[in-house]
Structure formats: C-alpha cells, structure tokens
C-alpha cells in the first residue's frame, strides 16, 4: 500500500532522485534491464508514478538533473554509436510530454561537464592537458559553442587542482591557493568576496580546502595525519575561530540541507546487529545505520 514503493526489475539498480517544482523525478540508468534508461515522475507524497522519457539504444544519463523554466529539465546524455564512438550532449526535456531538445553538443577535444546552475546560467568545467577551467553557459542562447564559452565566459582562472583549486558550492566560487596562501569565496550572484587568512602552522603535506556551510558561513577543511577536521571561519574578519569539527564515521557534521533557520545533518554511522538473524540461519552479523539530526543554524555553529 506504500505510495512511494519503487519496484526494481531484474538488472536494475537504485534511482537517482531529484526534486523540482513540487514533484519528485527519478532517473534509472541500468542499460541491461528490461526497460532502457528512463526518467519517471511522482507527486511529492510518492503517488502517481509515471514514466515521462525513455532513451534510445546506446544512450544513457550522466550527471545531475536540473530544473529549467517552469516545465522542463536539463540533463546530460551520452550516446555510444555502433562504431564505438562516445558522444555527449546536454538536452532539455519536457516534464509532461517527454519531448527532447538538444541544448548543446559537447566537443571531443576535451572533457566538458555541467557542474552547477546559478540563477539562469549554467556553470561548466573544461578539463584538458593545460588544466581545469570553469565557465558560464546561458542555456537560452542559440548556437552555443562550449569552446567559445570557455574562452569568453571564464569563472575564475585556469587551475591545476593541486596547488590551486576552485570549487563551486551553492552560489559561491571557493578558491584555495596553497602556494600563494590565498583562500577566498566569491558570491557568483552578488559579486561579494570573502577573504580568509591562511594558517601558517600547517605541514606541507596537509591538504587544505574551503567548505561553504550555509548563508555566509564557511569552514577551513584540513586533512592531515591526525585526520579530517573543519575549522569555522569568521566571515567578517577572515580569522579562524576556536570551533573545530572533527570528521569521522562516528562523529560527522555533514550538512545535507538547510530549511529556514535549521540544518539537517548527517552525524554518524552506527554499527548494529541484524535483527531476526536466527530465522535465516545467521549469527553475529552486523550492519551500518546512517543517523541524521536537525539543529538550528546557531547550534550548529556552536558545535551542538
């Protein structure tokens, strides 16, 4: 009787799940199943499950699904030809009819990938032998050229993802340069820049990253011999605070979502004994259960 029950046919596997315009969208990418890769939609209570789009032979979904306008979704699709050539494109799919329209074909000279959506623009990445480069694409434009957009609409500068790294998190472009000891976050909508002070007491082998928590709150992520930790940053002064989060399987602070003034967090993984083992001829078998919690934003910043 469960309205949200998702049947899995032979050789299928779990769905990727997305939420857009008060509906839940599911992508199934199994290529050897009875049905080809497809997108389905259900109401937010799990009812009215219906298939809206099936792919053709040799096609599959890759990457995330993004809402577009009022009634369309954007998703990357790969196609392997009979000759074994792989082609990639971004398509726009109507949420009701399933009608497909190509937004842009991806060139084969480099790797291109859709990374994020910020307002009405898409953030792509280009990777080749020269390095990594983020850039903007406006999906409503006609005759889009990813090569040209990478040249004319860059986000940040070319980086190597070693000494210098850019990441797009929410609406922020986060930058870490371990050589010049620069850490900053730029709001891609307003242009506001936050600059943070690089700690001088870190060993050379220590990995350093910047994590956007929520609103204008950031943490310095540090991975050293003692493990992975996050140190809360003061966005007004750029200084490190005394609030340190040690990240482990049993003690985690991973933010899953924010809801008004609250955060939903993954906090730990518990090992538990499997129930009713004797009925199945088992003994001493354990499993892991993920545990989540809700806290106010202020409580989270205080480590509670």
GROMACS .gro file of C-alpha atoms in nm:
model
  304
    1UNK     CA    1   0.000   0.000   0.000
    2UNK     CA    2   0.304   0.231   0.016
    3UNK     CA    3   0.263   0.513  -0.239
    4UNK     CA    4   0.640   0.560  -0.258
    5UNK     CA    5   0.734   0.198  -0.335
    6UNK     CA    6   0.979   0.180  -0.625
    7UNK     CA    7   0.992  -0.160  -0.794
    8UNK     CA    8   1.330  -0.276  -0.922
    9UNK     CA    9   1.323  -0.509  -1.220
   10UNK     CA   10   1.594  -0.759  -1.299
   11UNK     CA   11   1.938  -0.596  -1.353
   12UNK     CA   12   1.811  -0.252  -1.247
   13UNK     CA   13   1.964  -0.062  -0.957
   14UNK     CA   14   1.882   0.235  -0.737
   15UNK     CA   15   1.730   0.551  -0.875
   16UNK     CA   16   1.883   0.897  -0.867
   17UNK     CA   17   1.622   1.124  -0.710
   18UNK     CA   18   1.565   1.496  -0.777
   19UNK     CA   19   1.304   1.747  -0.660
   20UNK     CA   20   1.171   2.020  -0.889
   21UNK     CA   21   0.850   2.227  -0.895
   22UNK     CA   22   0.671   2.019  -0.627
   23UNK     CA   23   0.742   1.686  -0.796
   24UNK     CA   24   0.996   1.408  -0.746
   25UNK     CA   25   1.194   1.297  -1.052
   26UNK     CA   26   1.373   0.963  -1.077
   27UNK     CA   27   1.641   0.860  -1.325
   28UNK     CA   28   1.718   0.493  -1.386
   29UNK     CA   29   2.043   0.431  -1.574
   30UNK     CA   30   2.055   0.050  -1.597
   31UNK     CA   31   2.143  -0.048  -1.955
   32UNK     CA   32   2.088  -0.426  -1.932
   33UNK     CA   33   1.744  -0.414  -1.772
   34UNK     CA   34   1.412  -0.495  -1.939
   35UNK     CA   35   1.345  -0.124  -1.987
   36UNK     CA   36   1.601   0.128  -2.125
   37UNK     CA   37   1.731   0.418  -1.914
   38UNK     CA   38   1.440   0.647  -1.832
   39UNK     CA   39   1.308   0.938  -1.626
   40UNK     CA   40   0.996   0.899  -1.412
   41UNK     CA   41   0.797   1.148  -1.208
   42UNK     CA   42   0.580   1.118  -0.897
   43UNK     CA   43   0.394   1.355  -0.669
   44UNK     CA   44   0.582   1.465  -0.357
   45UNK     CA   45   0.389   1.209  -0.148
   46UNK     CA   46   0.508   0.932  -0.383
   47UNK     CA   47   0.178   0.887  -0.565
   48UNK     CA   48   0.104   0.897  -0.940
   49UNK     CA   49   0.430   0.741  -1.055
   50UNK     CA   50   0.462   0.776  -1.435
   51UNK     CA   51   0.739   0.741  -1.692
   52UNK     CA   52   0.799   1.057  -1.894
   53UNK     CA   53   1.102   0.978  -2.109
   54UNK     CA   54   1.284   0.668  -2.238
   55UNK     CA   55   1.626   0.683  -2.403
   56UNK     CA   56   1.721   0.510  -2.725
   57UNK     CA   57   1.964   0.221  -2.759
   58UNK     CA   58   2.321   0.325  -2.682
   59UNK     CA   59   2.212   0.628  -2.477
   60UNK     CA   60   2.240   0.691  -2.104
   61UNK     CA   61   2.215   0.971  -1.849
   62UNK     CA   62   2.520   1.119  -1.682
   63UNK     CA   63   2.550   1.383  -1.414
   64UNK     CA   64   2.277   1.572  -1.232
   65UNK     CA   65   1.928   1.677  -1.333
   66UNK     CA   66   1.848   2.050  -1.323
   67UNK     CA   67   1.512   2.223  -1.336
   68UNK     CA   68   1.471   2.469  -1.625
   69UNK     CA   69   1.195   2.727  -1.651
   70UNK     CA   70   0.853   2.611  -1.535
   71UNK     CA   71   0.820   2.275  -1.704
   72UNK     CA   72   1.149   2.143  -1.837
   73UNK     CA   73   1.457   1.968  -1.703
   74UNK     CA   74   1.818   1.971  -1.820
   75UNK     CA   75   2.033   1.658  -1.812
   76UNK     CA   76   2.348   1.533  -1.982
   77UNK     CA   77   2.316   1.230  -2.210
   78UNK     CA   78   2.590   1.015  -2.359
   79UNK     CA   79   2.549   0.815  -2.679
   80UNK     CA   80   2.771   0.530  -2.794
   81UNK     CA   81   2.748   0.473  -3.170
   82UNK     CA   82   2.765   0.136  -3.344
   83UNK     CA   83   3.128   0.215  -3.425
   84UNK     CA   84   3.202   0.261  -3.052
   85UNK     CA   85   3.235   0.641  -3.061
   86UNK     CA   86   3.105   0.817  -2.747
   87UNK     CA   87   2.922   1.148  -2.789
   88UNK     CA   88   2.788   1.371  -2.513
   89UNK     CA   89   2.525   1.643  -2.519
   90UNK     CA   90   2.302   1.849  -2.292
   91UNK     CA   91   1.930   1.803  -2.353
   92UNK     CA   92   1.615   1.986  -2.247
   93UNK     CA   93   1.326   1.750  -2.169
   94UNK     CA   94   0.960   1.848  -2.130
   95UNK     CA   95   0.830   1.730  -1.790
   96UNK     CA   96   0.489   1.632  -1.932
   97UNK     CA   97   0.538   1.509  -2.287
   98UNK     CA   98   0.896   1.387  -2.254
   99UNK     CA   99   0.988   1.573  -2.574
  100UNK     CA  100   1.366   1.608  -2.610
  101UNK     CA  101   1.557   1.906  -2.748
  102UNK     CA  102   1.934   1.934  -2.777
  103UNK     CA  103   2.079   2.240  -2.600
  104UNK     CA  104   2.443   2.183  -2.697
  105UNK     CA  105   2.664   1.908  -2.838
  106UNK     CA  106   2.989   1.855  -2.646
  107UNK     CA  107   3.321   1.878  -2.837
  108UNK     CA  108   3.554   1.578  -2.829
  109UNK     CA  109   3.878   1.775  -2.789
  110UNK     CA  110   3.850   1.800  -2.407
  111UNK     CA  111   3.633   1.687  -2.118
  112UNK     CA  112   3.329   1.909  -2.057
  113UNK     CA  113   3.082   1.869  -1.772
  114UNK     CA  114   2.784   2.056  -1.626
  115UNK     CA  115   2.866   2.132  -1.263
  116UNK     CA  116   2.604   2.372  -1.125
  117UNK     CA  117   2.317   2.608  -1.200
  118UNK     CA  118   2.324   2.964  -1.063
  119UNK     CA  119   2.019   3.177  -1.141
  120UNK     CA  120   1.960   3.146  -1.517
  121UNK     CA  121   2.315   3.040  -1.607
  122UNK     CA  122   2.496   2.707  -1.603
  123UNK     CA  123   2.848   2.654  -1.471
  124UNK     CA  124   3.053   2.411  -1.679
  125UNK     CA  125   3.404   2.277  -1.638
  126UNK     CA  126   3.659   2.211  -1.912
  127UNK     CA  127   3.949   1.975  -1.844
  128UNK     CA  128   4.242   1.922  -2.081
  129UNK     CA  129   4.621   1.896  -2.068
  130UNK     CA  130   4.651   2.265  -1.974
  131UNK     CA  131   4.440   2.232  -1.660
  132UNK     CA  132   4.090   2.292  -1.530
  133UNK     CA  133   3.864   2.586  -1.617
  134UNK     CA  134   3.511   2.677  -1.502
  135UNK     CA  135   3.297   2.885  -1.738
  136UNK     CA  136   2.943   3.013  -1.788
  137UNK     CA  137   2.683   2.900  -2.039
  138UNK     CA  138   2.343   3.066  -2.089
  139UNK     CA  139   2.111   2.780  -2.195
  140UNK     CA  140   1.857   3.013  -2.358
  141UNK     CA  141   2.119   3.122  -2.613
  142UNK     CA  142   2.116   2.984  -2.965
  143UNK     CA  143   2.409   2.812  -3.139
  144UNK     CA  144   2.601   2.754  -2.815
  145UNK     CA  145   2.970   2.667  -2.852
  146UNK     CA  146   3.130   2.527  -2.536
  147UNK     CA  147   3.479   2.601  -2.672
  148UNK     CA  148   3.384   2.966  -2.727
  149UNK     CA  149   3.210   2.999  -2.390
  150UNK     CA  150   3.520   2.861  -2.215
  151UNK     CA  151   3.724   3.140  -2.376
  152UNK     CA  152   3.481   3.431  -2.337
  153UNK     CA  153   3.291   3.348  -2.014
  154UNK     CA  154   3.550   3.209  -1.767
  155UNK     CA  155   3.474   3.172  -1.397
  156UNK     CA  156   3.796   3.227  -1.205
  157UNK     CA  157   4.124   3.134  -1.371
  158UNK     CA  158   4.284   2.818  -1.507
  159UNK     CA  159   4.383   2.590  -1.217
  160UNK     CA  160   4.570   2.263  -1.163
  161UNK     CA  161   4.354   2.120  -0.880
  162UNK     CA  162   4.673   2.066  -0.677
  163UNK     CA  163   4.840   2.389  -0.568
  164UNK     CA  164   4.534   2.585  -0.674
  165UNK     CA  165   4.174   2.467  -0.659
  166UNK     CA  166   3.838   2.620  -0.740
  167UNK     CA  167   3.507   2.463  -0.637
  168UNK     CA  168   3.152   2.585  -0.693
  169UNK     CA  169   2.944   2.533  -0.378
  170UNK     CA  170   2.590   2.668  -0.375
  171UNK     CA  171   2.621   3.024  -0.513
  172UNK     CA  172   2.989   3.058  -0.421
  173UNK     CA  173   3.314   3.013  -0.610
  174UNK     CA  174   3.558   2.888  -0.346
  175UNK     CA  175   3.931   2.931  -0.411
  176UNK     CA  176   4.231   2.781  -0.232
  177UNK     CA  177   4.588   2.852  -0.346
  178UNK     CA  178   4.840   2.672  -0.124
  179UNK     CA  179   5.140   2.834  -0.298
  180UNK     CA  180   5.034   3.196  -0.254
  181UNK     CA  181   4.835   3.107   0.060
  182UNK     CA  182   4.509   3.256  -0.066
  183UNK     CA  183   4.164   3.146   0.049
  184UNK     CA  184   3.853   3.324  -0.076
  185UNK     CA  185   3.486   3.280  -0.161
  186UNK     CA  186   3.306   3.489  -0.424
  187UNK     CA  187   2.927   3.508  -0.442
  188UNK     CA  188   2.850   3.437  -0.808
  189UNK     CA  189   2.526   3.636  -0.793
  190UNK     CA  190   2.620   3.949  -0.595
  191UNK     CA  191   2.995   3.951  -0.656
  192UNK     CA  192   3.069   3.985  -0.284
  193UNK     CA  193   3.412   3.845  -0.194
  194UNK     CA  194   3.512   3.691   0.139
  195UNK     CA  195   3.886   3.656   0.203
  196UNK     CA  196   4.019   3.426   0.474
  197UNK     CA  197   4.358   3.408   0.641
  198UNK     CA  198   4.571   3.107   0.560
  199UNK     CA  199   4.707   2.930   0.871
  200UNK     CA  200   5.087   2.936   0.891
  201UNK     CA  201   5.126   2.633   1.115
  202UNK     CA  202   5.023   2.365   0.865
  203UNK     CA  203   5.263   2.094   0.747
  204UNK     CA  204   5.345   2.096   0.376
  205UNK     CA  205   5.172   1.758   0.323
  206UNK     CA  206   4.845   1.884   0.473
  207UNK     CA  207   4.550   1.912   0.233
  208UNK     CA  208   4.355   2.236   0.266
  209UNK     CA  209   4.009   2.313   0.131
  210UNK     CA  210   3.727   2.561   0.181
  211UNK     CA  211   3.376   2.438   0.263
  212UNK     CA  212   3.063   2.651   0.233
  213UNK     CA  213   2.832   2.562   0.523
  214UNK     CA  214   2.526   2.786   0.472
  215UNK     CA  215   2.444   3.157   0.427
  216UNK     CA  216   2.780   3.336   0.456
  217UNK     CA  217   2.939   3.079   0.688
  218UNK     CA  218   3.249   2.887   0.578
  219UNK     CA  219   3.490   2.636   0.729
  220UNK     CA  220   3.853   2.559   0.655
  221UNK     CA  221   3.883   2.188   0.575
  222UNK     CA  222   4.215   2.034   0.681
  223UNK     CA  223   4.325   1.676   0.618
  224UNK     CA  224   4.645   1.580   0.800
  225UNK     CA  225   4.791   1.276   0.978
  226UNK     CA  226   4.554   1.339   1.268
  227UNK     CA  227   4.251   1.311   1.039
  228UNK     CA  228   3.997   1.535   0.867
  229UNK     CA  229   3.880   1.843   1.053
  230UNK     CA  230   3.685   2.157   0.971
  231UNK     CA  231   3.758   2.487   1.147
  232UNK     CA  232   3.488   2.752   1.145
  233UNK     CA  233   3.593   3.081   0.984
  234UNK     CA  234   3.483   3.430   1.083
  235UNK     CA  235   3.341   3.577   0.762
  236UNK     CA  236   3.376   3.936   0.887
  237UNK     CA  237   3.743   3.923   0.993
  238UNK     CA  238   3.863   3.625   0.788
  239UNK     CA  239   4.015   3.467   1.100
  240UNK     CA  240   3.990   3.109   1.217
  241UNK     CA  241   3.761   3.062   1.518
  242UNK     CA  242   3.802   2.820   1.806
  243UNK     CA  243   3.518   2.599   1.678
  244UNK     CA  244   3.667   2.278   1.535
  245UNK     CA  245   3.467   1.988   1.390
  246UNK     CA  246   3.646   1.653   1.377
  247UNK     CA  247   3.500   1.449   1.095
  248UNK     CA  248   3.485   1.071   1.127
  249UNK     CA  249   3.242   0.784   1.073
  250UNK     CA  250   3.118   0.812   1.430
  251UNK     CA  251   3.131   1.192   1.457
  252UNK     CA  252   3.030   1.387   1.149
  253UNK     CA  253   2.891   1.730   1.067
  254UNK     CA  254   2.795   1.692   0.702
  255UNK     CA  255   2.514   1.931   0.612
  256UNK     CA  256   2.253   1.767   0.392
  257UNK     CA  257   2.010   2.060   0.362
  258UNK     CA  258   1.904   2.388   0.517
  259UNK     CA  259   1.539   2.464   0.598
  260UNK     CA  260   1.480   2.826   0.705
  261UNK     CA  261   1.687   2.864   1.026
  262UNK     CA  262   1.763   2.492   1.064
  263UNK     CA  263   2.016   2.250   0.918
  264UNK     CA  264   1.971   1.878   0.850
  265UNK     CA  265   2.297   1.694   0.920
  266UNK     CA  266   2.443   1.350   0.872
  267UNK     CA  267   2.606   1.299   1.212
  268UNK     CA  268   2.732   0.941   1.234
  269UNK     CA  269   2.714   0.582   1.120
  270UNK     CA  270   2.611   0.327   1.385
  271UNK     CA  271   2.704  -0.040   1.375
  272UNK     CA  272   2.411  -0.257   1.478
  273UNK     CA  273   2.331  -0.625   1.498
  274UNK     CA  274   2.099  -0.750   1.226
  275UNK     CA  275   1.756  -0.832   1.367
  276UNK     CA  276   1.593  -1.176   1.349
  277UNK     CA  277   1.915  -1.344   1.239
  278UNK     CA  278   1.824  -1.688   1.374
  279UNK     CA  279   1.528  -1.710   1.135
  280UNK     CA  280   1.771  -1.701   0.843
  281UNK     CA  281   2.043  -1.921   0.990
  282UNK     CA  282   2.272  -1.626   1.069
  283UNK     CA  283   2.466  -1.532   1.379
  284UNK     CA  284   2.674  -1.228   1.475
  285UNK     CA  285   2.601  -1.037   1.153
  286UNK     CA  286   2.615  -0.656   1.174
  287UNK     CA  287   2.513  -0.366   0.952
  288UNK     CA  288   2.563   0.010   0.947
  289UNK     CA  289   2.281   0.258   1.000
  290UNK     CA  290   2.320   0.623   0.899
  291UNK     CA  291   2.198   0.866   1.167
  292UNK     CA  292   2.074   1.217   1.088
  293UNK     CA  293   1.980   1.512   1.309
  294UNK     CA  294   1.825   1.857   1.287
  295UNK     CA  295   1.977   2.158   1.463
  296UNK     CA  296   1.933   2.532   1.446
  297UNK     CA  297   2.198   2.715   1.246
  298UNK     CA  298   2.323   2.883   1.565
  299UNK     CA  299   2.353   2.548   1.744
  300UNK     CA  300   2.548   2.401   1.454
  301UNK     CA  301   2.794   2.693   1.453
  302UNK     CA  302   2.847   2.635   1.826
  303UNK     CA  303   2.923   2.267   1.768
  304UNK     CA  304   2.598   2.143   1.929
   0.00000   0.00000   0.00000
